[in-house]
Amino acid sequence: MSLSSSTTPTPRGTLTPAFWILVVVAVTINLRPFLTAVGPLGHAIGETTGMTLSQLSWLTLLPMALMGVGAWVAPSALLRLGARHAICMSLVLIAAGCALRWIGGSAPVLLATAALCGAGVALVQGILPGVIKRQSPHSVAPMMGLYSAALMGGGALGAQISPLAMQWGWDWRAALALWTVPVVIALPLAWNALGRIQLPPPQPHGARSGAQQPVTSDTQWLMRRPRTWVLMACFGLVNGGYAAVVAWLAPFYQSHGWSVASSGTLVAILSIAQATAALGLPVLAARSSDRRPWIAFTLLCQLVGFGVLVWRPDAFPTLNAIVLGAGLGGCFALMMVVALDHLPSPSQAGALNALMQGGGFILAATAPWVIAQLHGLTGSFAAGWLYQLGAVCVVGVLVAMLAPTGYARAMRAPG
């Protein structure tokens, strides 16, 4: 079933399937460039600001941690503000964070901009999947694939265009600040589209439609489910791998003699592979309710990718970036689908997704810092890549628990 044919217009009117897809892409593509642009420019940033490798890791750690914390408050923000105001306010925060990088000649300013962007991204990531499930109930897997592909595609743009801008003579501040432009373009599109979607407030598990109960009820019972923590751990460890390559793949290859532009291109290739897998694998996985075989494939790709970085980093780096990117992107998208699969209610599934992202991104945020510390101890990135290999093995054990026949039992409300 195609995306366009299965997207259901809302009762309020004229939101066409094609326009809804455009809005999802336009919004989501802005959620990663501010992050992926930093790694390839890290050397230039360090020279200007005096930031060490460990300090530079905070430009990835801080926004990802805020993504995690913000995702936990997303259901409350949705209840208080509505999807339209919450998402558009988030886009304003991202735009402000990117724009302020124009004057980001010091570590405190850069950290503040990372915090602004991370806070903005958090609310979008915590709210938009639930909106997608309600607006496109019959095509959740392909729509989440599209969402994930746009996320990774935005990352590819950040990793490629900002280093090229420096190659064209731009200052690194301008090369980071240019990502204000696509956010400003997405803002009126989101305001228009989300104003046509009539979403009910989130309801607690088991509540009757229309019951006015606090959104925290969903959070409370979900947090008491062991499955919620399993999903958090899987999502966090996988995204730790993403955070690690975003932060350190370009500096790693720069230490092997690569230029800023060529190392940025490698990160962009990895991100394109992520986007392709994120778009395609959920569609393939939609043929069965059990997503685990496909997740296992993505984990195998990650094992190969990180293994090559440890033992043969100069052997076919482009091919390895494609394999690793496919593993990371496909696993990200499939975990989003699995979380939404667990509950039939869009609001409850959205709340579970937000909790998974919240705990997951907090866990993922530590990966760049851990790798920086291991680099400081060993003088090499190899120990960090081994750390990521171990994380992939842990995810493999946890994913084996995610049989769809157990979803209802795992998410049964207490009492």
Coordinates of N, CA, C and O in Angstrom, one line a residue, residues 248-347:
W248 N 32.5 11.2 15.8 CA 33.9 10.8 15.7 C 34.4 10.2 14.4 O 35.6 10.0 14.2
L249 N 33.4 9.8 13.5 CA 33.9 9.2 12.3 C 34.8 10.1 11.4 O 35.8 9.7 10.9
A250 N 34.3 11.4 11.3 CA 35.1 12.3 10.5 C 36.5 12.6 11.2 O 37.5 12.5 10.5
P251 N 36.5 12.9 12.5 CA 37.8 13.1 13.1 C 38.7 11.8 13.0 O 39.9 11.9 12.9
F252 N 38.1 10.7 13.1 CA 38.8 9.4 13.0 C 39.6 9.3 11.7 O 40.8 9.0 11.6
Y253 N 38.8 9.6 10.6 CA 39.5 9.5 9.3 C 40.4 10.7 9.0 O 41.4 10.6 8.2
Q254 N 40.1 11.8 9.6 CA 41.1 13.0 9.5 C 42.4 12.6 10.2 O 43.5 13.0 9.7
S255 N 42.3 11.8 11.2 CA 43.6 11.3 11.9 C 44.3 10.3 11.0 O 45.5 10.1 11.2
H256 N 43.6 9.8 10.0 CA 44.2 8.9 9.0 C 44.7 9.7 7.7 O 45.0 9.1 6.7
G257 N 44.6 11.0 7.8 CA 45.1 11.8 6.7 C 44.0 12.4 5.7 O 44.3 13.0 4.7
W258 N 42.7 12.1 6.0 CA 41.7 12.6 5.2 C 41.5 14.1 5.4 O 41.7 14.6 6.5
S259 N 40.9 14.8 4.4 CA 40.6 16.2 4.5 C 39.3 16.4 5.2 O 38.5 15.4 5.3
V260 N 39.0 17.6 5.5 CA 37.7 17.9 6.1 C 36.5 17.6 5.2 O 35.5 16.9 5.6
A261 N 36.7 18.0 3.9 CA 35.6 17.7 3.0 C 35.4 16.2 2.7 O 34.3 15.7 2.6
S262 N 36.5 15.5 2.5 CA 36.4 14.1 2.2 C 35.8 13.3 3.4 O 35.0 12.4 3.2
S263 N 36.2 13.7 4.6 CA 35.7 13.0 5.8 C 34.2 13.3 6.0 O 33.4 12.5 6.4
G264 N 33.8 14.6 5.7 CA 32.4 14.9 5.7 C 31.6 14.2 4.7 O 30.5 13.8 5.0
T265 N 32.2 14.0 3.5 CA 31.5 13.2 2.5 C 31.3 11.7 3.0 O 30.2 11.1 2.7
L266 N 32.2 11.2 3.7 CA 32.1 9.8 4.2 C 30.9 9.7 5.2 O 30.1 8.8 5.1
V267 N 30.8 10.8 6.1 CA 29.7 10.8 7.0 C 28.4 11.0 6.2 O 27.3 10.4 6.6
A268 N 28.4 11.8 5.2 CA 27.2 12.0 4.4 C 26.8 10.7 3.7 O 25.6 10.3 3.6
I269 N 27.8 9.9 3.1 CA 27.4 8.6 2.5 C 26.8 7.7 3.6 O 25.8 7.0 3.3
L270 N 27.4 7.7 4.8 CA 26.8 6.8 5.8 C 25.4 7.3 6.1 O 24.5 6.4 6.3
S271 N 25.1 8.6 6.1 CA 23.8 9.1 6.4 C 22.8 8.8 5.3 O 21.6 8.5 5.6
I272 N 23.3 8.8 4.1 CA 22.4 8.4 3.0 C 22.0 7.0 3.0 O 20.9 6.6 2.8
A273 N 23.0 6.1 3.4 CA 22.7 4.7 3.6 C 21.7 4.5 4.8 O 20.8 3.7 4.7
Q274 N 21.9 5.3 5.8 CA 20.9 5.3 6.9 C 19.5 5.6 6.4 O 18.5 4.9 6.7
A275 N 19.4 6.7 5.6 CA 18.1 7.1 5.1 C 17.5 6.1 4.2 O 16.3 5.8 4.3
T276 N 18.3 5.5 3.4 CA 17.8 4.5 2.4 C 17.2 3.3 3.2 O 16.1 2.8 2.9
A277 N 18.0 2.8 4.2 CA 17.6 1.7 5.0 C 16.4 2.0 5.8 O 15.5 1.2 6.0
A278 N 16.4 3.2 6.4 CA 15.2 3.6 7.2 C 14.0 3.7 6.4 O 12.9 3.5 7.0
L279 N 14.1 4.1 5.2 CA 12.9 4.1 4.3 C 12.5 2.8 3.8 O 11.3 2.4 3.8
G280 N 13.4 1.9 3.4 CA 13.1 0.7 2.8 C 12.8 -0.5 3.7 O 11.8 -1.3 3.5
L281 N 13.5 -0.6 4.8 CA 13.4 -1.8 5.7 C 12.0 -1.8 6.4 O 11.4 -2.9 6.5
P282 N 11.5 -0.7 6.9 CA 10.1 -0.8 7.5 C 9.1 -1.3 6.5 O 8.1 -1.9 6.8
V283 N 9.2 -0.9 5.2 CA 8.3 -1.3 4.2 C 8.4 -2.8 4.0 O 7.4 -3.6 3.9
L284 N 9.6 -3.4 3.9 CA 9.8 -4.8 3.8 C 9.3 -5.5 5.1 O 8.6 -6.6 5.0
A285 N 9.6 -4.9 6.3 CA 9.2 -5.5 7.5 C 7.7 -5.5 7.7 O 7.1 -6.2 8.6
A286 N 6.9 -4.6 7.0 CA 5.5 -4.5 7.2 C 4.8 -5.8 6.7 O 3.6 -5.9 7.1
R287 N 5.4 -6.6 6.0 CA 4.8 -7.9 5.5 C 4.5 -8.9 6.7 O 3.8 -9.8 6.5
S288 N 5.2 -8.6 7.8 CA 5.0 -9.5 9.0 C 4.9 -8.7 10.2 O 5.5 -7.6 10.3
S289 N 4.2 -9.1 11.2 CA 4.1 -8.4 12.5 C 5.4 -8.6 13.3 O 5.6 -7.8 14.3
D290 N 6.2 -9.6 13.0 CA 7.4 -9.8 13.7 C 8.6 -9.1 13.0 O 9.0 -9.5 11.9
R291 N 9.1 -8.0 13.6 CA 10.1 -7.2 12.9 C 11.5 -7.7 13.3 O 12.5 -7.2 12.8
R292 N 11.6 -8.7 14.2 CA 12.9 -9.2 14.7 C 13.9 -9.7 13.6 O 15.1 -9.4 13.7
P293 N 13.5 -10.4 12.6 CA 14.5 -10.9 11.6 C 15.1 -9.7 10.9 O 16.3 -9.7 10.6
W294 N 14.4 -8.6 10.7 CA 14.9 -7.5 10.0 C 15.8 -6.7 10.9 O 16.9 -6.2 10.5
I295 N 15.5 -6.6 12.2 CA 16.3 -6.0 13.2 C 17.6 -6.7 13.3 O 18.7 -6.1 13.4
A296 N 17.6 -8.1 13.3 CA 18.8 -8.9 13.4 C 19.7 -8.6 12.2 O 20.9 -8.5 12.4
F297 N 19.1 -8.4 11.0 CA 19.9 -8.0 9.9 C 20.7 -6.7 10.1 O 21.8 -6.6 9.8
T298 N 20.0 -5.7 10.6 CA 20.6 -4.4 10.9 C 21.7 -4.5 11.9 O 22.7 -3.8 11.8
L299 N 21.5 -5.4 12.9 CA 22.5 -5.5 13.9 C 23.8 -6.2 13.4 O 24.9 -5.9 13.7
L300 N 23.6 -7.2 12.4 CA 24.7 -7.8 11.8 C 25.5 -6.8 11.0 O 26.7 -6.8 11.0
C301 N 24.8 -5.9 10.3 CA 25.5 -4.8 9.5 C 26.3 -3.9 10.5 O 27.4 -3.5 10.1
Q302 N 25.8 -3.6 11.7 CA 26.5 -2.8 12.6 C 27.7 -3.5 13.1 O 28.8 -2.9 13.3
L303 N 27.6 -4.9 13.4 CA 28.8 -5.6 13.8 C 29.9 -5.6 12.8 O 31.1 -5.4 13.1
V304 N 29.5 -5.8 11.5 CA 30.5 -5.7 10.4 C 31.1 -4.3 10.4 O 32.3 -4.2 10.3
G305 N 30.3 -3.3 10.4 CA 30.8 -1.9 10.3 C 31.7 -1.5 11.4 O 32.8 -1.0 11.1
F306 N 31.3 -1.7 12.6 CA 32.2 -1.3 13.7 C 33.5 -2.2 13.8 O 34.6 -1.8 14.1
G307 N 33.3 -3.5 13.4 CA 34.5 -4.4 13.3 C 35.5 -3.9 12.3 O 36.7 -4.0 12.6
V308 N 35.1 -3.5 11.2 CA 36.0 -3.0 10.2 C 36.7 -1.7 10.7 O 37.9 -1.5 10.5
L309 N 36.0 -0.9 11.4 CA 36.6 0.3 12.0 C 37.7 0.0 13.0 O 38.7 0.7 13.1
V310 N 37.5 -1.1 13.7 CA 38.5 -1.5 14.7 C 39.7 -2.1 14.0 O 40.9 -1.7 14.3
W311 N 39.5 -3.1 13.0 CA 40.6 -3.9 12.6 C 41.1 -3.6 11.1 O 42.3 -3.8 10.8
R312 N 40.2 -3.0 10.3 CA 40.6 -2.7 8.9 C 40.0 -1.4 8.4 O 39.3 -1.3 7.4
P313 N 40.3 -0.3 9.1 CA 39.6 1.0 8.8 C 39.9 1.5 7.4 O 39.1 2.3 6.9
D314 N 41.0 1.2 6.9 CA 41.4 1.7 5.6 C 41.0 0.8 4.4 O 41.3 1.1 3.3
A315 N 40.3 -0.3 4.7 CA 39.9 -1.2 3.7 C 38.5 -0.9 3.3 O 37.5 -1.1 4.1
F316 N 38.3 -0.4 2.1 CA 36.9 -0.1 1.6 C 36.1 0.8 2.5 O 35.0 0.4 3.0
P317 N 36.6 1.9 2.9 CA 35.9 2.8 3.9 C 34.5 3.2 3.4 O 33.6 3.3 4.2
T318 N 34.4 3.5 2.1 CA 33.1 3.9 1.6 C 32.1 2.8 1.7 O 30.9 3.0 2.2
L319 N 32.5 1.6 1.3 CA 31.6 0.4 1.4 C 31.2 0.1 2.8 O 30.0 -0.2 3.2
N320 N 32.2 0.3 3.7 CA 31.9 0.0 5.1 C 30.9 1.1 5.7 O 30.1 0.7 6.5
A321 N 31.1 2.3 5.3 CA 30.2 3.4 5.7 C 28.7 3.0 5.3 O 27.8 3.3 6.0
I322 N 28.6 2.5 4.1 CA 27.3 2.1 3.6 C 26.7 1.0 4.4 O 25.5 1.0 4.8
V323 N 27.5 0.0 4.7 CA 27.0 -1.1 5.5 C 26.6 -0.7 6.9 O 25.6 -1.0 7.5
L324 N 27.5 0.1 7.6 CA 27.2 0.6 8.9 C 26.0 1.5 8.9 O 25.2 1.4 9.8
G325 N 26.0 2.4 8.0 CA 24.8 3.3 7.9 C 23.5 2.6 7.7 O 22.5 2.9 8.4
A326 N 23.5 1.5 6.9 CA 22.3 0.7 6.7 C 21.9 0.1 8.0 O 20.7 0.0 8.3
G327 N 22.8 -0.4 8.7 CA 22.5 -1.1 10.0 C 22.0 -0.1 11.0 O 20.9 -0.4 11.7
L328 N 22.6 1.1 11.1 CA 22.1 2.1 12.1 C 20.8 2.7 11.7 O 19.8 2.8 12.6
G329 N 20.6 3.0 10.5 CA 19.3 3.7 10.0 C 18.2 2.7 10.0 O 17.1 3.0 10.5
G330 N 18.4 1.5 9.6 CA 17.3 0.5 9.6 C 16.9 0.1 10.9 O 15.7 0.0 11.2
C331 N 17.8 0.0 11.9 CA 17.5 -0.4 13.2 C 16.7 0.7 13.9 O 15.8 0.5 14.7
F332 N 17.1 2.0 13.7 CA 16.4 3.1 14.3 C 15.0 3.1 13.8 O 14.1 3.2 14.7
A333 N 14.7 3.0 12.6 CA 13.4 3.0 12.0 C 12.5 1.9 12.5 O 11.4 2.0 12.9
L334 N 13.1 0.7 12.6 CA 12.4 -0.5 13.0 C 12.1 -0.5 14.5 O 11.0 -0.9 14.9
M335 N 12.9 0.1 15.3 CA 12.6 0.2 16.7 C 11.5 1.2 16.9 O 10.7 1.0 17.8
M336 N 11.4 2.3 16.1 CA 10.3 3.2 16.2 C 9.0 2.5 15.9 O 8.0 2.7 16.6
V337 N 9.0 1.7 14.9 CA 7.8 0.9 14.5 C 7.4 -0.1 15.6 O 6.3 -0.2 15.9
V338 N 8.4 -0.8 16.1 CA 8.1 -1.8 17.2 C 7.5 -1.1 18.4 O 6.5 -1.6 19.0
A339 N 8.0 0.1 18.8 CA 7.4 0.8 19.9 C 5.9 1.1 19.6 O 5.0 1.0 20.4
L340 N 5.6 1.6 18.4 CA 4.3 2.0 18.0 C 3.4 0.7 17.9 O 2.2 0.8 18.1
D341 N 4.0 -0.4 17.5 CA 3.2 -1.7 17.4 C 2.7 -2.1 18.8 O 1.7 -2.9 18.8
H342 N 3.3 -1.7 19.8 CA 3.0 -2.3 21.1 C 1.6 -2.0 21.6 O 1.0 -2.7 22.4
L343 N 1.0 -0.8 21.2 CA -0.2 -0.4 21.7 C -1.1 0.1 20.6 O -0.7 0.8 19.7
P344 N -2.4 -0.2 20.6 CA -3.3 0.2 19.5 C -3.7 1.6 19.5 O -4.0 2.2 18.4
S345 N -3.8 2.3 20.6 CA -4.2 3.7 20.7 C -3.0 4.6 20.3 O -1.9 4.5 20.7
P346 N -3.3 5.5 19.3 CA -2.3 6.4 18.9 C -1.7 7.2 20.0 O -0.4 7.4 20.0
S347 N -2.5 7.7 20.9 CA -2.0 8.5 22.0 C -1.1 7.7 22.9 O 0.0 8.2 23.3

